[in-house]
């Protein structure tokens, strides 16, 4: 039978399933009108036994601010009296349907913190009736700015308005980018997620089938399918694509993530870079028309611009599709019309800059330079001439023979004593951070101090100290007291990989100085294309293509060489060959990347078989792609935004988890639903999956 | 070393990687201009040694028709002579870059079959230079209307213009629906695909992890996550969602498929039905503005409307974003301006009709009625009164005690002899089709014939024959000679499942009659909402929720009862309770479905534990959802389009495979890439997957 505890309450529950009136259309919101509003109520304030106030959060774009329910009564058993009693029975945070009479409200002192200074209208709702649709339980304690455990993601979504705003912004960004691509005649085409395992580069998840020993692999990206689309005569393709990689979840990565993926036929890398430039430019103007950036509790919050633009003019005539209507208008948002402090927080993207991989690595020590780390606070990395340094100094900082010695300077604007304290603390804490330096070289740290011998550079020796000052002058001007100079040696060899010791130090020192308030935080958005990566990279930890060459494709084995000269290098010195590959970097974070592809079957086979020295079996895994290229495939180039990453950098949040509705933990677990979960014996049998005895 | 066959040809291949000029902007396309065009060339026609013609297919929306390359020369070694020689070396179907001088072309007799009768302009291109970007191989033989094997999907994509048009239409449909939802303030939110296994209803694919015995499950739909979004205070959600079900691939299903998924908080089923009605209405107007339906080789082809609207006015000023520009304009496409035969092929959706499940089952014998099967050709199903039939007739057609006897009539418009031949052939072929009838009852077939005793109904006996004629008269009028009447018995019990014997027969006879030309094919689009399904269905083949009740949720265990009365039936007779569930049916195919959900935790637990009699472990798998509902979740209702299905029905193609770029076979295989594929020993070890010895 049905347990008594439920049975006796079924009639109570049943009433929550009744029909309830639909909410009143926005057009009818006028002073004195009776309207129906759906929403969640806030905490009730009882001013007397006959007068209460209560916020009603309508949870709809149309109403940027909560309503205030005003409940008062004079006559016993009047409608107002009954409604008042009803209100008093409903727990805070419950979903309700309210019938009330509208009046404009003057209560601006209660305005919630998310609001702009120039406020949209808010309404009082004189209560006539209220229905609770599902009472909020007493045992869930809601406090302001609470951070809920991952298991309670539903409560974080519900009670963190910043998280909700970020999800709305993400939705806007997705739809805007897709619409811009559609307008540029890109075709949205879905490609399979159940693919097969190929040695493309990353570790794939497998999906076993009921046929023993056979499995699908989840696509690590739509790469191969989109290239086949190009061979199939599709001119321009795009897709908001789910990608899957079974990586160790370091570096804020998710096992499943989203790419906005594109490919163009009859295009070179340069064509694709231009196309992305246009897209980012258009995107910026759409964002600026629709969003303001505000700092709320130190977090960057994308505030919907309609809050600001429809001030005291009332909501009348403000159609539900306000956002896209505005996006369609040619009128540009004019940041100069705002108060200066608001203008500074606008979304403004300057032109995208371009830089080769080699330049990025030598000047910034990273293939993802953050262009906000710049003069007058931080110099670029300088390569010291060999002749300008004494052997004894070089031997002091490194065990390397014939090293390259780099220098980099920081202007913290404080006296030498304070600068010295800052940098010594930083260096002392370094071993406990994630920044790992090579054991072959120790950074040398100097604080420029005209009160000290050789201005504090005496460890360099007289001649070297002078050379350092001279060398830095063209970009940096004269050193000032309190400037911090870091010098470090590295192996004299071509660049591979993502960063150098000096690059990681430079970024970390800047970050620490910003944290300490020594360097101001730069709120701008600096896009940069890094291009001409090495086509191949000596084997490291990643699986690569499993070839016998000792190196793997830096990105994937389909990347085209950059120039005819790089083509020739394949035969003689493949590790020197550059790729027609480009990464889009925003504020030091890779938010996208792409390349021209190899579109000639023989060249693709040549790279796999003769350069990477993959096995026949390995090459055969790509037979579908090679066969498609063979059928007169046009040249093509592509790009993909790491969409989660793009959103998180635009919103300046520390993790992609902050812009994903249901993120997975660093161990790849969804702690709310409890995935992954134990495989049942029946499932083990159906899909031939082992279970460990001890699990 | 590098094999000689490649090495000697590397220089040849290298040239295909050179930069090539970008194509000329559309604005510059004018008589006499020199332009660069990218595209695929067709077969060359040599009129003399000094004059050749060749189609150039620019593969871009901007140019609805191929260019014609005109290559001629007079002087040896002139630019024209060299270009001519170059052209002659390039195999047909190769991608090329052409520089040529534009001239309007009068050659309308060569127009490709895809074109409209009122043609857009076509251009001649006087050849100045041509570069081959990748020669098409000689061993691939391209013939007109070839159907390529699934392994060569890239060639089908490349050489089947109808398939390409369908993919463009699909892209348009996707973007239009998503934009309409965005405009209605729905928020696009992505939910995880790596979920966990829950007994929701269908068999899930598993994704084993490196931790032995633990696996993700691929989402069968975003159902649970989107409900948690509603609990999390998201007001309106949508997502173009990938869904995965490991079903037997009968009935044209794919193991991965796409839903356009939606959910609204503070909504009842009726609210959601209204919202979908508005969406379909808006969609229709967007489709009509942009596409014409044309029959090409008996296939329905969505022809981009710009072909038709920009007739001889030239392409000048026709911006690349023509499609969306037009979609934004308020101007409606006016089918009446077209020639009458074109108007009849327009996309026009009449109002969506509504019908209960019980009405659909009793009047059409299916929960997916095709409203095009209608009078004057086919009657609805009629339930004969018990008193109107003789016991001997009933015993003749069924072994059932106290059965219900249905009748249904077909007007084929041919003499009784021909109608008899048709229906006898149909019935004879029936055992070899996929239509399976219950063994307890045999359909009785009559052909109305005034020249026969009792008008051909003598098997019924005199009284019954008369009753049949009377009973049918209100909906059908008088019988005419050649009308076919089918009578069949079924069990006297409530309806469950998708169809009755009579319903399947009615649809199949109609289909056969259309095929034979006896009933005209109806080109219209008939949308229908079927609602008020039974909440539970006695257990059949599907896994259901694994409860001990002997029945399972008809759709999923989250579906809300329809009315308070249905709520009360849960206690007394749950199999009689109706659900607030609705399916959207288009021309007899389910293209979407949804329901109001249970939003009260106690009720959800009650349904699972006390009604479905699921185990504690089974209920615990849904703890995340129940916990989210408990936190004051508002009432909510949702809907999802089966997007592949919707596209395929709008385009009247026999299979969803015809609207998917890379479909899987009926066995779930991608025959082009060869997935699923064998698991390697290393993968077996990493993911603890068995391999059969004999595989």
Coordinates of C-alpha atoms in Angstrom, one line a residue, chain A residues 135-572:
Chain A
X135 CA 6.4 25.5 -0.8
X136 CA 10.1 26.1 -0.3
X137 CA 11.3 23.7 2.4
X138 CA 12.3 25.0 5.9
X139 CA 15.5 22.9 6.1
X140 CA 17.2 24.7 3.2
X141 CA 18.8 27.9 4.7
X142 CA 19.3 30.6 2.1
X143 CA 21.9 33.3 3.0
X144 CA 23.1 36.2 0.9
X145 CA 26.0 35.3 -1.4
X146 CA 26.1 31.7 -0.2
X147 CA 28.3 29.4 -2.2
X148 CA 26.5 26.0 -2.4
X149 CA 28.3 22.7 -2.6
X150 CA 28.6 21.2 -6.1
X151 CA 26.0 18.6 -5.1
X152 CA 23.5 21.5 -4.8
X153 CA 24.1 23.0 -8.2
X154 CA 20.3 23.7 -8.5
X155 CA 20.5 26.0 -5.5
X156 CA 23.6 27.8 -6.9
X157 CA 21.7 28.4 -10.1
X158 CA 18.7 29.5 -8.2
X159 CA 20.3 31.9 -5.7
X160 CA 23.4 33.2 -7.6
X161 CA 22.2 36.0 -9.8
X162 CA 25.7 36.4 -11.3
X163 CA 25.8 32.8 -12.4
X164 CA 22.4 33.3 -14.1
X165 CA 23.6 36.5 -15.8
X166 CA 26.6 34.6 -17.1
X167 CA 24.4 31.9 -18.5
X168 CA 22.2 34.5 -20.2
X169 CA 25.3 36.2 -21.6
X170 CA 26.6 32.8 -22.8
X171 CA 23.3 32.2 -24.6
X172 CA 23.4 35.6 -26.2
X173 CA 27.0 35.0 -27.3
X174 CA 26.1 31.6 -28.8
X175 CA 23.1 32.9 -30.7
X176 CA 24.9 36.0 -31.9
X177 CA 27.9 34.2 -33.2
X178 CA 25.8 31.6 -35.0
X179 CA 23.5 34.2 -36.5
X180 CA 26.6 36.2 -37.8
X181 CA 27.9 33.0 -39.4
X182 CA 24.5 32.3 -41.0
X183 CA 24.4 35.8 -42.4
X184 CA 27.8 35.2 -43.9
X185 CA 26.4 32.2 -45.7
X186 CA 27.9 29.5 -43.5
X187 CA 25.8 26.4 -43.3
X188 CA 25.0 24.8 -39.9
X189 CA 25.7 21.1 -40.3
X190 CA 25.7 18.5 -37.5
X191 CA 28.4 15.8 -37.6
X192 CA 28.3 12.6 -35.6
X193 CA 29.5 12.3 -32.0
X194 CA 29.7 8.5 -32.2
X195 CA 32.8 8.3 -34.3
X196 CA 35.7 5.8 -34.3
X197 CA 39.0 5.9 -32.6
X198 CA 41.8 7.5 -34.7
X199 CA 45.3 8.6 -33.6
X200 CA 44.4 12.3 -34.0
X201 CA 46.2 13.4 -30.9
X202 CA 44.1 13.3 -27.7
X203 CA 42.9 10.4 -25.6
X204 CA 39.3 9.5 -26.6
X205 CA 36.4 8.1 -24.6
X206 CA 35.1 4.8 -26.0
X207 CA 31.5 3.7 -26.2
X208 CA 31.3 -0.1 -26.3
X209 CA 28.6 -1.7 -28.3
X210 CA 26.7 -4.9 -27.7
X211 CA 29.0 -6.5 -30.2
X212 CA 31.9 -7.8 -28.2
X213 CA 35.2 -6.0 -28.8
X214 CA 33.7 -3.2 -30.9
X215 CA 33.3 0.4 -29.8
X216 CA 32.6 3.9 -31.0
X217 CA 34.9 6.7 -29.9
X218 CA 33.4 10.1 -28.9
X219 CA 34.7 12.8 -31.3
X220 CA 37.5 14.8 -29.8
X221 CA 36.5 17.4 -32.4
X222 CA 34.5 17.4 -35.7
X223 CA 37.8 17.8 -37.5
X224 CA 37.7 14.8 -39.9
X225 CA 34.0 15.0 -40.6
X226 CA 34.2 18.7 -41.5
X227 CA 37.1 18.1 -43.8
X228 CA 35.0 15.5 -45.5
X229 CA 32.2 18.1 -45.9
X230 CA 34.7 20.3 -47.7
X231 CA 35.5 17.4 -50.0
X232 CA 31.8 17.0 -50.4
X233 CA 31.4 20.4 -51.9
X234 CA 30.1 22.3 -48.8
X235 CA 31.4 25.8 -49.1
X236 CA 31.3 27.1 -45.6
X237 CA 30.4 25.0 -42.5
X238 CA 29.8 25.8 -38.9
X239 CA 28.5 23.9 -35.9
X240 CA 28.3 24.4 -32.1
X241 CA 29.9 21.1 -31.4
X242 CA 30.3 19.0 -28.3
X243 CA 33.8 17.6 -28.0
X244 CA 35.1 14.9 -25.7
X245 CA 38.6 14.2 -24.4
X246 CA 39.6 11.9 -21.6
X247 CA 42.4 14.1 -20.3
X248 CA 43.7 14.5 -16.9
X249 CA 41.6 17.4 -15.7
X250 CA 44.4 19.7 -14.9
X251 CA 44.3 23.3 -16.2
X252 CA 40.6 23.8 -15.8
X253 CA 39.6 21.5 -18.5
X254 CA 36.3 19.6 -18.8
X255 CA 35.9 16.0 -20.2
X256 CA 33.2 17.5 -22.5
X257 CA 33.4 21.0 -23.9
X258 CA 31.9 23.1 -26.6
X259 CA 33.5 24.4 -29.8
X260 CA 32.1 26.8 -32.2
X261 CA 33.6 25.0 -35.2
X262 CA 34.0 26.4 -38.7
X263 CA 35.6 25.4 -42.0
X264 CA 35.8 27.2 -45.4
X265 CA 36.6 25.7 -48.8
X266 CA 38.8 27.5 -51.3
X267 CA 40.4 29.3 -48.3
X268 CA 43.9 29.7 -47.1
X269 CA 44.9 30.4 -43.5
X270 CA 45.1 34.1 -44.2
X271 CA 41.5 34.0 -45.5
X272 CA 40.3 32.3 -42.3
X273 CA 42.2 34.8 -40.1
X274 CA 40.5 37.6 -42.0
X275 CA 37.1 36.0 -41.6
X276 CA 37.6 35.6 -37.8
X277 CA 38.7 39.2 -37.6
X278 CA 35.4 40.3 -39.2
X279 CA 33.4 38.0 -36.9
X280 CA 35.0 39.2 -33.7
X281 CA 34.5 42.8 -34.9
X282 CA 30.8 42.2 -35.6
X283 CA 30.4 40.3 -32.3
X284 CA 31.9 43.2 -30.4
X285 CA 29.4 45.7 -31.8
X286 CA 26.5 43.3 -30.9
X287 CA 27.8 42.8 -27.4
X288 CA 28.1 46.5 -26.9
X289 CA 24.6 47.1 -28.1
X290 CA 23.3 44.6 -25.5
X291 CA 25.5 44.4 -22.5
X292 CA 27.3 46.6 -20.0
X293 CA 30.1 45.2 -17.9
X294 CA 29.7 45.9 -14.2
X295 CA 31.8 44.9 -11.3
X296 CA 29.6 43.3 -8.6
X297 CA 31.3 42.2 -5.4
X298 CA 34.6 42.2 -7.4
X299 CA 33.1 39.9 -10.0
X300 CA 32.6 41.0 -13.6
X301 CA 29.0 40.9 -14.4
X302 CA 27.4 41.3 -17.9
X303 CA 24.4 43.5 -17.3
X304 CA 21.8 43.5 -19.9
X305 CA 21.8 46.9 -21.5
X306 CA 18.0 47.3 -21.6
X307 CA 18.2 47.9 -17.9
X308 CA 20.0 51.1 -18.6
X309 CA 18.4 52.3 -21.8
X310 CA 14.8 52.2 -20.8
X311 CA 15.1 54.4 -17.7
X312 CA 12.1 56.0 -16.3
X313 CA 10.1 55.8 -19.6
X314 CA 8.1 52.8 -18.4
X315 CA 8.0 49.3 -19.8
X316 CA 5.0 50.0 -22.0
X317 CA 5.6 49.0 -25.6
X318 CA 8.7 47.1 -24.6
X319 CA 8.2 43.9 -26.5
X320 CA 9.3 40.5 -25.3
X321 CA 11.8 40.3 -28.1
X322 CA 13.6 43.5 -27.0
X323 CA 17.1 42.0 -27.2
X324 CA 17.1 40.8 -30.7
X325 CA 15.1 43.9 -31.9
X326 CA 17.9 46.0 -30.5
X327 CA 20.6 43.8 -32.0
X328 CA 19.0 44.3 -35.4
X329 CA 19.0 48.1 -35.2
X330 CA 21.9 49.8 -36.7
X331 CA 22.2 52.2 -33.8
X332 CA 25.5 51.7 -32.0
X333 CA 25.7 51.8 -28.3
X334 CA 27.6 54.9 -27.4
X335 CA 29.8 54.4 -24.4
X336 CA 30.6 58.0 -24.2
X337 CA 27.0 58.8 -23.2
X338 CA 27.5 56.8 -20.0
X339 CA 29.1 58.2 -17.0
X340 CA 32.9 57.9 -17.3
X341 CA 33.2 55.0 -14.8
X342 CA 30.7 53.0 -16.7
X343 CA 32.3 53.8 -20.1
X344 CA 35.6 52.2 -18.8
X345 CA 33.8 49.0 -18.1
X346 CA 32.3 48.6 -21.6
X347 CA 33.1 45.7 -23.8
X348 CA 35.5 47.2 -26.3
X349 CA 37.7 45.0 -28.4
X350 CA 40.6 46.8 -30.1
X351 CA 41.9 45.4 -33.4
X352 CA 43.2 41.9 -33.3
X353 CA 47.0 41.9 -33.4
X354 CA 49.2 39.3 -35.1
X355 CA 52.4 37.7 -34.2
X356 CA 54.4 34.6 -35.2
X357 CA 54.9 31.8 -32.7
X358 CA 58.7 32.5 -32.6
X359 CA 58.1 36.2 -31.8
X360 CA 55.6 35.4 -29.1
X361 CA 58.0 32.9 -27.5
X362 CA 61.0 35.1 -27.7
X363 CA 59.3 38.4 -26.7
X364 CA 56.7 37.0 -24.2
X365 CA 58.0 33.6 -23.4
X366 CA 54.6 32.1 -24.2
X367 CA 52.6 31.2 -27.2
X368 CA 49.6 32.8 -25.5
X369 CA 50.9 36.4 -24.7
X370 CA 48.7 38.5 -22.6
X371 CA 49.1 41.9 -24.3
X372 CA 47.8 43.6 -21.2
X373 CA 51.2 42.8 -19.6
X374 CA 53.0 45.7 -21.1
X375 CA 54.8 49.0 -20.8
X376 CA 55.0 51.1 -18.7
X377 CA 54.8 48.3 -16.1
X378 CA 56.4 45.3 -17.7
X379 CA 59.0 45.1 -20.5
X380 CA 59.0 42.4 -23.2
X381 CA 61.7 39.7 -22.8
X382 CA 65.1 40.8 -24.1
X383 CA 67.7 38.4 -25.4
X384 CA 71.1 39.6 -24.1
X385 CA 74.0 39.6 -26.5
X386 CA 76.5 36.9 -25.5
X387 CA 79.3 39.5 -25.5
X388 CA 77.5 41.7 -23.0
X389 CA 77.7 39.2 -20.1
X390 CA 80.6 37.9 -18.1
X391 CA 81.3 34.2 -18.1
X392 CA 81.2 34.2 -14.3
X393 CA 77.7 35.6 -14.2
X394 CA 76.4 33.2 -16.7
X395 CA 78.0 30.3 -14.8
X396 CA 76.4 31.6 -11.7
X397 CA 72.9 31.4 -13.0
X398 CA 73.1 28.2 -15.2
X399 CA 74.8 25.0 -15.8
X400 CA 74.0 25.2 -19.5
X401 CA 76.8 25.5 -22.0
X402 CA 76.4 28.4 -24.5
X403 CA 73.0 29.4 -23.2
X404 CA 70.7 32.2 -24.2
X405 CA 70.3 34.7 -21.5
X406 CA 67.1 36.7 -21.3
X407 CA 66.1 39.7 -19.2
X408 CA 62.8 41.3 -18.3
X409 CA 62.0 44.3 -16.3
X410 CA 59.1 45.3 -14.0
X411 CA 58.2 48.9 -12.9
X412 CA 56.3 48.6 -9.7
X413 CA 56.4 52.4 -8.8
X414 CA 57.6 51.8 -5.2
X415 CA 61.0 52.4 -3.6
X416 CA 63.8 49.8 -4.0
X417 CA 63.2 48.5 -0.5
X418 CA 59.5 47.7 -1.1
X419 CA 60.2 46.4 -4.6
X420 CA 62.9 44.1 -3.1
X421 CA 60.5 42.8 -0.5
X422 CA 57.8 42.1 -3.0
X423 CA 60.1 40.2 -5.4
X424 CA 61.9 38.3 -2.6
X425 CA 58.6 37.1 -1.2
X426 CA 57.5 36.1 -4.7
X427 CA 60.6 34.1 -5.4
X428 CA 60.5 32.4 -2.0
X429 CA 56.9 31.3 -2.5
X430 CA 57.6 30.1 -6.1
X431 CA 58.5 26.4 -5.2
X432 CA 55.0 26.0 -3.7
X433 CA 53.2 27.2 -6.8
X434 CA 52.3 25.4 -10.0
X435 CA 55.0 27.3 -11.8
X436 CA 57.8 24.8 -12.5
X437 CA 61.2 26.0 -13.6
X438 CA 63.8 24.0 -15.3
X439 CA 66.5 22.8 -12.8
X440 CA 69.3 23.9 -15.2
X441 CA 68.9 27.6 -14.6
X442 CA 68.0 29.9 -11.7
X443 CA 66.5 33.3 -12.2
X444 CA 68.7 36.2 -11.2
X445 CA 66.8 39.0 -9.5
X446 CA 67.9 42.6 -9.3
X447 CA 66.3 45.7 -7.9
X448 CA 67.5 48.9 -9.5
X449 CA 68.8 51.2 -6.8
X450 CA 70.9 54.3 -7.6
X451 CA 71.9 54.3 -3.9
X452 CA 73.7 50.9 -4.3
X453 CA 77.0 50.0 -6.0
X454 CA 76.5 49.6 -9.8
X455 CA 72.8 50.7 -9.2
X456 CA 72.2 47.3 -7.5
X457 CA 73.5 45.3 -10.5
X458 CA 76.9 44.5 -9.1
X459 CA 76.5 40.8 -9.4
X460 CA 76.6 41.3 -13.2
X461 CA 79.9 43.0 -13.1
X462 CA 80.5 46.6 -14.3
X463 CA 80.5 46.0 -18.1
X464 CA 77.5 43.7 -18.1
X465 CA 75.5 46.0 -15.9
X466 CA 76.1 48.9 -18.3
X467 CA 75.2 46.7 -21.3
X468 CA 72.0 45.7 -19.6
X469 CA 71.0 49.3 -19.0
X470 CA 71.9 50.2 -22.6
X471 CA 70.1 47.2 -24.1
X472 CA 66.9 48.0 -22.3
X473 CA 66.8 51.7 -23.0
X474 CA 65.2 51.5 -26.5
X475 CA 62.1 49.8 -25.3
X476 CA 62.1 50.7 -21.6
X477 CA 63.8 54.1 -21.3
X478 CA 66.1 54.7 -18.4
X479 CA 65.8 52.4 -15.4
X480 CA 64.3 54.0 -12.3
X481 CA 64.9 53.2 -8.7
X482 CA 62.7 50.2 -7.7
X483 CA 62.6 48.6 -11.1
X484 CA 62.9 44.9 -10.8
X485 CA 65.0 43.0 -13.4
X486 CA 64.9 39.3 -13.9
X487 CA 67.6 37.5 -15.9
X488 CA 67.5 33.9 -16.8
X489 CA 69.3 31.4 -19.1
X490 CA 67.7 28.9 -21.4
X491 CA 69.0 26.3 -23.8
X492 CA 70.2 27.6 -27.1
X493 CA 67.7 25.8 -29.3
X494 CA 64.5 26.4 -31.3
X495 CA 61.3 27.0 -29.4
X496 CA 58.8 24.2 -28.9
X497 CA 55.8 23.9 -26.5
X498 CA 53.8 26.5 -24.9
X499 CA 56.1 28.6 -22.7
X500 CA 59.6 29.3 -21.4
X501 CA 60.7 29.6 -17.8
X502 CA 61.1 33.3 -18.3
X503 CA 57.6 33.6 -19.9
X504 CA 56.0 31.8 -16.9
X505 CA 57.9 34.0 -14.5
X506 CA 57.0 37.2 -16.3
X507 CA 53.3 36.3 -16.2
X508 CA 53.3 35.2 -12.6
X509 CA 55.2 38.3 -11.4
X510 CA 52.8 40.5 -13.2
X511 CA 49.9 38.6 -11.6
X512 CA 51.4 38.9 -8.2
X513 CA 52.0 42.6 -8.6
X514 CA 48.4 43.2 -9.7
X515 CA 47.2 41.3 -6.7
X516 CA 49.4 43.4 -4.4
X517 CA 48.1 46.6 -6.1
X518 CA 51.6 47.5 -7.5
X519 CA 50.4 47.3 -11.1
X520 CA 46.8 48.4 -11.9
X521 CA 44.5 45.7 -13.3
X522 CA 43.8 46.3 -17.0
X523 CA 40.1 45.8 -17.8
X524 CA 40.6 45.8 -21.6
X525 CA 40.2 42.9 -24.1
X526 CA 43.3 42.3 -26.1
X527 CA 42.9 39.8 -28.9
X528 CA 46.0 38.4 -30.7
X529 CA 46.5 35.9 -33.5
X530 CA 49.7 33.8 -32.9
X531 CA 50.6 32.0 -36.1
X532 CA 53.3 30.0 -37.9
X533 CA 53.7 27.4 -35.2
X534 CA 56.2 24.6 -35.7
X535 CA 54.5 21.9 -37.8
X536 CA 55.9 19.2 -35.5
X537 CA 57.0 19.0 -31.9
X538 CA 59.3 16.5 -30.3
X539 CA 57.4 13.8 -28.4
X540 CA 56.3 14.7 -24.9
X541 CA 53.5 13.4 -22.7
X542 CA 50.7 13.6 -25.2
X543 CA 49.9 10.5 -27.1
X544 CA 50.4 12.2 -30.5
X545 CA 50.0 10.0 -33.6
X546 CA 52.0 7.1 -32.3
X547 CA 54.5 7.4 -35.2
X548 CA 58.1 6.3 -35.0
X549 CA 59.6 9.7 -36.0
X550 CA 60.3 10.8 -32.4
X551 CA 58.0 13.8 -33.0
X552 CA 54.3 14.4 -33.5
X553 CA 52.1 17.0 -35.2
X554 CA 52.0 20.1 -33.0
X555 CA 48.2 20.4 -33.5
X556 CA 47.0 17.5 -35.6
X557 CA 48.3 15.6 -38.6
X558 CA 46.0 17.4 -41.0
X559 CA 47.7 20.8 -40.7
X560 CA 49.3 22.2 -43.9
X561 CA 52.8 23.5 -44.1
X562 CA 52.9 27.3 -44.2
X563 CA 55.0 28.1 -47.3
X564 CA 56.6 26.2 -50.2
X565 CA 59.9 26.6 -48.2
X566 CA 58.3 24.7 -45.3
X567 CA 57.2 22.1 -47.7
X568 CA 60.8 21.6 -48.8
X569 CA 61.9 21.4 -45.1
X570 CA 59.7 18.3 -44.7
X571 CA 62.3 16.3 -46.6
X572 CA 65.4 17.8 -45.0

